[in-house]
Amino acid sequence: MAIEYMGLNNIQGPLAVIEGVDDTFYEEMVTVTLDSGEKRIGRVIEISGDKAVIQVFEGTSDLSLTNTKTKFMGEPMRLPLSREMLGRTLDGAGRPIDGLGDYFADEIRDVNGQPINPVSRDYPNNFIQTGISSIDCLATLIRGQKLPIFSGDGMPHDELAMQIARQAKVVDGDDKSGEKFAIVFAAMGVKHDVANYFRKSFEESGVLGKVVMFLNLSNDPVVERIITPRCALTAAEYLAFKHNMHVLVILTDMTSYAEALREVSSSKGEIPSRKGFPGYLYSDLASLYERAGIVKDAEGSVTQVPILTMPNDDITHPIPDLTGYITEGQIVLGRDLSLKGVYPPVSILPSLSRLMKDGIGEGFTREDHSDLANQLFAAYSKVEDAKSLASVIGEDELSEMDKKYIAFGREFDSQFLTQGHNENRSINETLDLGWKLLAMLPKGELDRVSDEILEKYYKSAEENAE
Amino acid sequence: MANSQGKIFGINGPVVTVKGCDSFEMQEMVYVGNEELIGEVIGVTQDTAIVQVYEETTGLRKGEPVKGTGGPLSITLAPGIISNIFDGIERPLKDIRNISGSFIERGLKVNNLDEEKLWDIKIKAIKGDYVTGGEVIAVTQETSLLEHRIMIPPNVSGIISWIAPDGKYKISDVIAKIISGEDTIDVTIKQRWPIKKARPYAKREPISKPLVTGQRVIDTMFPLAKGGAAAIPGGFGTGKTMTQHQLAKWCDADIIVYIGCGERGNEMTQVLDEFSELIDPKSQRPLLDRTVLIANTSNMPVAAREASIYTGVTLAEYYRDMGYDVALMADSTSRWAEALREISGRLEEMPAEEGFPAYLASRLSAFYERAGYVTNLNATEGSVSIIGAVSPQGGDFSEPVTQNTKRFIRCFWALDKSLAYSRHYPAIQWLTSYSEYLGELEDWYADNVSGDFIEKRNAIMAILQEESSLMEIVKLIGADVLPDSQKATLEVARTIRAGFLQQNAFHADDTYVPLEKQNKMMDIILLFDRRIKQCVEKGVVLSRVKESGVADDIIRIKYSIGNENIDAPFKALAEKINQTFDGIMYGRAK
């Protein structure tokens, strides 16, 4: 059974090849022991005859063709799971690194998971109040949704994710005490400072005991990064569907993850598609994102907020592009807003929440939510038109109506978008603020709002003044 | 012939190489490994066969057996398909849930359709009849909306030597025996058909009827014909799926086949929930009673994603053969093309554009050509219309899937990001979209809606065209400097955009608009156009027209006038508009 294979036949990047292996299976785990006694783990990613290609998680440095012993473990990559994971810090492959030793495993699961049967999904429609106006009103987060933050280097996506994690609550939920709430945090290739920032913030807000952290930092092995989100999501599924908890999963940074995938793919000599990424990038990302959701047979939920930094702020880059096709919307941060000092710099026009339509309105938030959101979008897109015209002919030459829009846009940025890092606005405050801003525009311009709603909520600027 | 058997030699993702057997056929269905995962032979060389596996291959070992089934990947066709939800190879997801719970496990053995259910069968043929393929020999009420017609399989003909009486039968029961030459053939209710082979028909008919969808921008501006093929390309968030859902809900086909190919799980759940609740306005029955769903979400195995498209179109053809109009929605064909690319990459085939295999175009054309309006083998008429969503990388329409799709469809609904950003839905860009069916459908519109329907449609299109060239100028120097005649065009175009093209899918009336109302809305808009031009000729200041609120009245038609008894309110509105303009032009004329 436990045959050890001496030496390797080929090493290429993070991959090692062993020949003469007869009894292995696809995605079997292996341990590679160096002469120095160091142990590394890996996974079989291709079998061809008696040749097995192994992906070594900790990288292949120091490996030679002769100084290793390789053992096949007889099982796929699995993660021990327990409620005791809450409050713990693990490495990218799920091993404790906080010095508190192993936890007692209640169950062991394959990290690849299994696809959720669409028939057993429960359609998500529970509004999560994040206390952030731009998100709550215009790109509403729903429990069980996957809503990524598209950001760029140097923008405050970490702060935003942290604020969401801190303030997220379900209005009128059954879980007032937060008893059933948990956070799974997976860091892939992020800097030490960033990981520390999250840890410190969790600590300060007193939720650290409800957080499982998986850390693969930027100097940790690249290949391990591929397994990190899978471990995190396996933990999240376990907590959600076995212990009925509402789990918020923060994955950062998906760009590093995709780049790790590209690195492995190119060492395997696979045919690249766009920008050198493998042809299966879409399926691979989907196998992570689709693990969000609610199932009918359990009470918990997995909500994902992946963060990705768009290379060169380019939203058409394969990573954000494919992500947008899988996730249920996106929150896009804008460089121009960020430079103007707007926090959170949510660029509202490209931002979208696909599940929002069924989780807002009467019985969820307020009857006017949908109309108001559509009107704000429509008005803001006119602001953009007016701005681009102004940049050509100057603001003074604009028509009266365009000037009104410019003024509206300015107030929108400074009152609606801008808020403090700890400012937690209720949904009613947010919606009222939206109407207050719309009052700057004449009633005839509001063509996305039905007559009854308009009658009830619209007050012109003069009326507001009274 | 005994079924062939080989052994696994290599594994790379969903692609498995098999050695030790040279009798596998191309496209033969095989069982892979001890768990008997379903696969298909996609390449055969001396002693080696290449198999793509429709389930996850984790845990497969070298040396495990691969068993042939002797036939290509086929699906079961019988009552019980409608209202059901299947995966890409026609396994019912509800049954899978009963076996494996919330998650889909591997190597599950489930029947394609319920083999135990008794159907109330009414026999239509009599003993001694000479029957040929496609002939209807019995019927049963499959759902409240649909009579299922049980047909002789396409390749069978002969004299009925025995036929069962009316009664309750299971789908595997023999209901007729047919003498064909020397053989006696047992005809069961169910039949099997290989998914990659188009079902035969007698004759293709020319296109003549539109697929009425109740969506103004589609029915009026860019209509799709029954038996036609359309593509909806658009970047993420432009509303491909929403548009597909709207069409599946409201189009006037008898049967909807909705394929979720590599898309989101929650979306399929939504369709399932929503269609069970939504009531068809014509029959007062749930929409699910005319819908079959195929769900292969993005995290389900990639090879089954490739099969899902074929499974869907085969189901559609089966119902077409009964004489129904079937509309097939595929969301999204790009994911299917990517599945082809992924498997092609694993086979180390020489890639063509952007890594897609060179046979992308031929596969796409083979799929879209299965759409058509035909006379069936049993002399009834039926149609399959295909509406494929395309998800171009980066929203760029010059990529291979969009470009190749464009060659094989005749109706192109281009979704536009900037329209979607300003929440103008459906975000179908009127300047880049087209429908080649317009000419063929002109007579139908003239006979069934209004003699000058297409003329009016063209007049509206011309205004939009003019607006777009004016907008070029406006972008540079602002609208204020334009002469009044051009400002008038912009004002009319604004009402067309907001009042006609934009449609609210969440509003009870506006979600579906009958052609009659679409026609009258055009009348009103063109009346407005005529009157505002008269104003300009008279030299009346345009701001007075704006202040009068006429344009806002027109934009609000979609909410203010319902879908029924529309003659009176439209007449009243036309009068009001005329009076308002008379007032503006001639002073206080009453």
Short mmCIF file of N, CA, C and O in Angstrom, two decimals, chain A residues 109-156:
data_model
loop_
_atom_site.label_atom_id
_atom_site.label_comp_id
_atom_site.label_asym_id
_atom_site.label_seq_id
_atom_site.Cartn_x
_atom_site.Cartn_y
_atom_site.Cartn_z
N ARG A 109 -13.86 16.54 4.68
CA ARG A 109 -14.52 16.63 3.38
C ARG A 109 -13.52 16.92 2.26
O ARG A 109 -12.53 17.62 2.49
N ASP A 110 -13.86 16.45 1.08
CA ASP A 110 -13.11 16.75 -0.14
C ASP A 110 -13.24 18.26 -0.41
O ASP A 110 -14.35 18.79 -0.44
N VAL A 111 -12.10 18.94 -0.60
CA VAL A 111 -12.18 20.40 -0.75
C VAL A 111 -12.80 20.82 -2.08
O VAL A 111 -13.19 21.97 -2.23
N ASN A 112 -12.84 19.92 -3.06
CA ASN A 112 -13.42 20.31 -4.34
C ASN A 112 -14.93 20.50 -4.27
O ASN A 112 -15.52 21.13 -5.13
N GLY A 113 -15.54 19.94 -3.26
CA GLY A 113 -16.98 20.08 -3.11
C GLY A 113 -17.72 19.42 -4.25
O GLY A 113 -17.14 18.76 -5.10
N GLN A 114 -19.03 19.59 -4.23
CA GLN A 114 -19.86 19.05 -5.29
C GLN A 114 -20.82 20.15 -5.72
O GLN A 114 -21.20 20.98 -4.91
N PRO A 115 -21.21 20.14 -7.00
CA PRO A 115 -22.13 21.20 -7.43
C PRO A 115 -23.46 21.11 -6.72
O PRO A 115 -23.98 20.02 -6.50
N ILE A 116 -24.00 22.27 -6.34
CA ILE A 116 -25.33 22.29 -5.72
C ILE A 116 -26.36 22.00 -6.81
O ILE A 116 -26.31 22.59 -7.89
N ASN A 117 -27.26 21.11 -6.54
CA ASN A 117 -28.34 20.80 -7.48
C ASN A 117 -29.26 22.01 -7.59
O ASN A 117 -29.78 22.48 -6.58
N PRO A 118 -29.46 22.54 -8.81
CA PRO A 118 -30.30 23.75 -8.94
C PRO A 118 -31.70 23.54 -8.36
O PRO A 118 -32.32 24.49 -7.90
N VAL A 119 -32.16 22.31 -8.35
CA VAL A 119 -33.49 22.03 -7.82
C VAL A 119 -33.53 22.22 -6.31
O VAL A 119 -34.55 22.59 -5.74
N SER A 120 -32.39 21.97 -5.63
CA SER A 120 -32.44 22.08 -4.18
C SER A 120 -31.99 23.46 -3.69
O SER A 120 -31.91 23.69 -2.49
N ARG A 121 -31.70 24.36 -4.62
CA ARG A 121 -31.39 25.72 -4.19
C ARG A 121 -32.66 26.45 -3.78
O ARG A 121 -33.72 26.23 -4.34
N ASP A 122 -32.49 27.35 -2.84
CA ASP A 122 -33.56 28.23 -2.47
C ASP A 122 -33.21 29.59 -3.04
O ASP A 122 -32.09 30.06 -2.85
N TYR A 123 -34.13 30.19 -3.78
CA TYR A 123 -33.78 31.45 -4.43
C TYR A 123 -33.57 32.55 -3.39
O TYR A 123 -34.44 32.80 -2.56
N PRO A 124 -32.38 33.19 -3.39
CA PRO A 124 -32.09 34.16 -2.33
C PRO A 124 -32.92 35.43 -2.47
O PRO A 124 -33.00 36.00 -3.54
N ASN A 125 -33.54 35.87 -1.38
CA ASN A 125 -34.22 37.16 -1.41
C ASN A 125 -34.24 37.86 -0.06
O ASN A 125 -35.13 38.65 0.21
N ASN A 126 -33.25 37.56 0.77
CA ASN A 126 -33.15 38.28 2.04
C ASN A 126 -32.17 39.41 1.94
O ASN A 126 -30.97 39.20 1.78
N PHE A 127 -32.67 40.61 2.06
CA PHE A 127 -31.85 41.80 1.95
C PHE A 127 -30.87 41.89 3.12
O PHE A 127 -31.24 41.73 4.27
N ILE A 128 -29.61 42.13 2.79
CA ILE A 128 -28.61 42.37 3.84
C ILE A 128 -28.32 43.86 3.89
O ILE A 128 -27.94 44.45 2.87
N GLN A 129 -28.52 44.46 5.02
CA GLN A 129 -28.22 45.89 5.13
C GLN A 129 -26.75 46.06 5.48
O GLN A 129 -26.30 45.61 6.53
N THR A 130 -26.01 46.69 4.58
CA THR A 130 -24.58 46.88 4.85
C THR A 130 -24.34 48.24 5.48
O THR A 130 -23.23 48.53 5.91
N GLY A 131 -25.34 49.10 5.48
CA GLY A 131 -25.18 50.43 6.05
C GLY A 131 -24.45 51.38 5.13
O GLY A 131 -24.14 52.50 5.48
N ILE A 132 -24.16 50.89 3.90
CA ILE A 132 -23.47 51.74 2.92
C ILE A 132 -24.50 52.12 1.85
O ILE A 132 -25.07 51.25 1.19
N SER A 133 -24.76 53.41 1.71
CA SER A 133 -25.87 53.85 0.87
C SER A 133 -25.77 53.34 -0.55
O SER A 133 -26.73 52.84 -1.11
N SER A 134 -24.57 53.49 -1.14
CA SER A 134 -24.46 53.14 -2.55
C SER A 134 -24.76 51.66 -2.77
O SER A 134 -25.36 51.28 -3.76
N ILE A 135 -24.37 50.82 -1.85
CA ILE A 135 -24.63 49.39 -2.01
C ILE A 135 -26.08 49.08 -1.66
O ILE A 135 -26.79 48.44 -2.44
N ASP A 136 -26.55 49.54 -0.52
CA ASP A 136 -27.90 49.19 -0.09
C ASP A 136 -28.95 49.65 -1.08
O ASP A 136 -29.91 48.95 -1.37
N CYS A 137 -28.77 50.86 -1.61
CA CYS A 137 -29.80 51.40 -2.47
C CYS A 137 -29.65 50.91 -3.91
O CYS A 137 -30.62 50.57 -4.56
N LEU A 138 -28.42 50.84 -4.40
CA LEU A 138 -28.24 50.67 -5.85
C LEU A 138 -27.70 49.30 -6.26
O LEU A 138 -27.86 48.90 -7.40
N ALA A 139 -27.00 48.62 -5.38
CA ALA A 139 -26.49 47.28 -5.74
C ALA A 139 -26.64 46.41 -4.50
O ALA A 139 -25.68 45.94 -3.91
N THR A 140 -27.89 46.20 -4.15
CA THR A 140 -28.22 45.57 -2.88
C THR A 140 -27.63 44.18 -2.72
O THR A 140 -27.71 43.36 -3.64
N LEU A 141 -27.03 43.94 -1.57
CA LEU A 141 -26.47 42.62 -1.27
C LEU A 141 -27.58 41.74 -0.70
O LEU A 141 -28.33 42.17 0.17
N ILE A 142 -27.66 40.52 -1.20
CA ILE A 142 -28.70 39.59 -0.77
C ILE A 142 -28.03 38.38 -0.14
O ILE A 142 -26.97 37.94 -0.60
N ARG A 143 -28.62 37.84 0.89
CA ARG A 143 -28.05 36.68 1.55
C ARG A 143 -28.02 35.49 0.58
O ARG A 143 -29.04 35.17 -0.03
N GLY A 144 -26.84 34.89 0.43
CA GLY A 144 -26.70 33.78 -0.51
C GLY A 144 -26.19 34.22 -1.87
O GLY A 144 -26.09 33.44 -2.78
N GLN A 145 -25.87 35.50 -1.97
CA GLN A 145 -25.40 36.04 -3.25
C GLN A 145 -23.88 35.97 -3.33
O GLN A 145 -23.20 35.86 -2.32
N LYS A 146 -23.36 36.04 -4.56
CA LYS A 146 -21.94 36.25 -4.76
C LYS A 146 -21.78 37.60 -5.43
O LYS A 146 -22.18 37.78 -6.56
N LEU A 147 -21.26 38.56 -4.70
CA LEU A 147 -21.18 39.92 -5.21
C LEU A 147 -19.75 40.41 -5.04
O LEU A 147 -19.34 40.77 -3.95
N PRO A 148 -18.97 40.41 -6.13
CA PRO A 148 -17.56 40.76 -6.00
C PRO A 148 -17.34 42.28 -5.96
O PRO A 148 -18.19 43.04 -6.41
N ILE A 149 -16.20 42.67 -5.43
CA ILE A 149 -15.79 44.06 -5.51
C ILE A 149 -14.68 44.14 -6.55
O ILE A 149 -13.64 43.51 -6.41
N PHE A 150 -14.94 44.87 -7.62
CA PHE A 150 -13.92 45.09 -8.66
C PHE A 150 -13.17 46.34 -8.28
O PHE A 150 -13.74 47.43 -8.26
N SER A 151 -11.89 46.19 -8.02
CA SER A 151 -11.14 47.34 -7.56
C SER A 151 -9.86 47.46 -8.36
O SER A 151 -9.68 46.79 -9.37
N GLY A 152 -8.98 48.33 -7.91
CA GLY A 152 -7.70 48.46 -8.55
C GLY A 152 -6.66 48.66 -7.46
O GLY A 152 -7.02 48.89 -6.30
N ASP A 153 -5.41 48.57 -7.82
CA ASP A 153 -4.38 48.75 -6.81
C ASP A 153 -4.51 50.14 -6.19
O ASP A 153 -4.76 51.12 -6.89
N GLY A 154 -4.36 50.19 -4.89
CA GLY A 154 -4.37 51.50 -4.23
C GLY A 154 -5.76 52.02 -3.91
O GLY A 154 -5.89 53.13 -3.43
N MET A 155 -6.78 51.26 -4.20
CA MET A 155 -8.12 51.73 -3.83
C MET A 155 -8.59 51.02 -2.57
O MET A 155 -8.12 49.93 -2.25
N PRO A 156 -9.53 51.62 -1.86
CA PRO A 156 -9.84 51.10 -0.51
C PRO A 156 -10.80 49.92 -0.51
O PRO A 156 -11.78 49.92 0.21
#
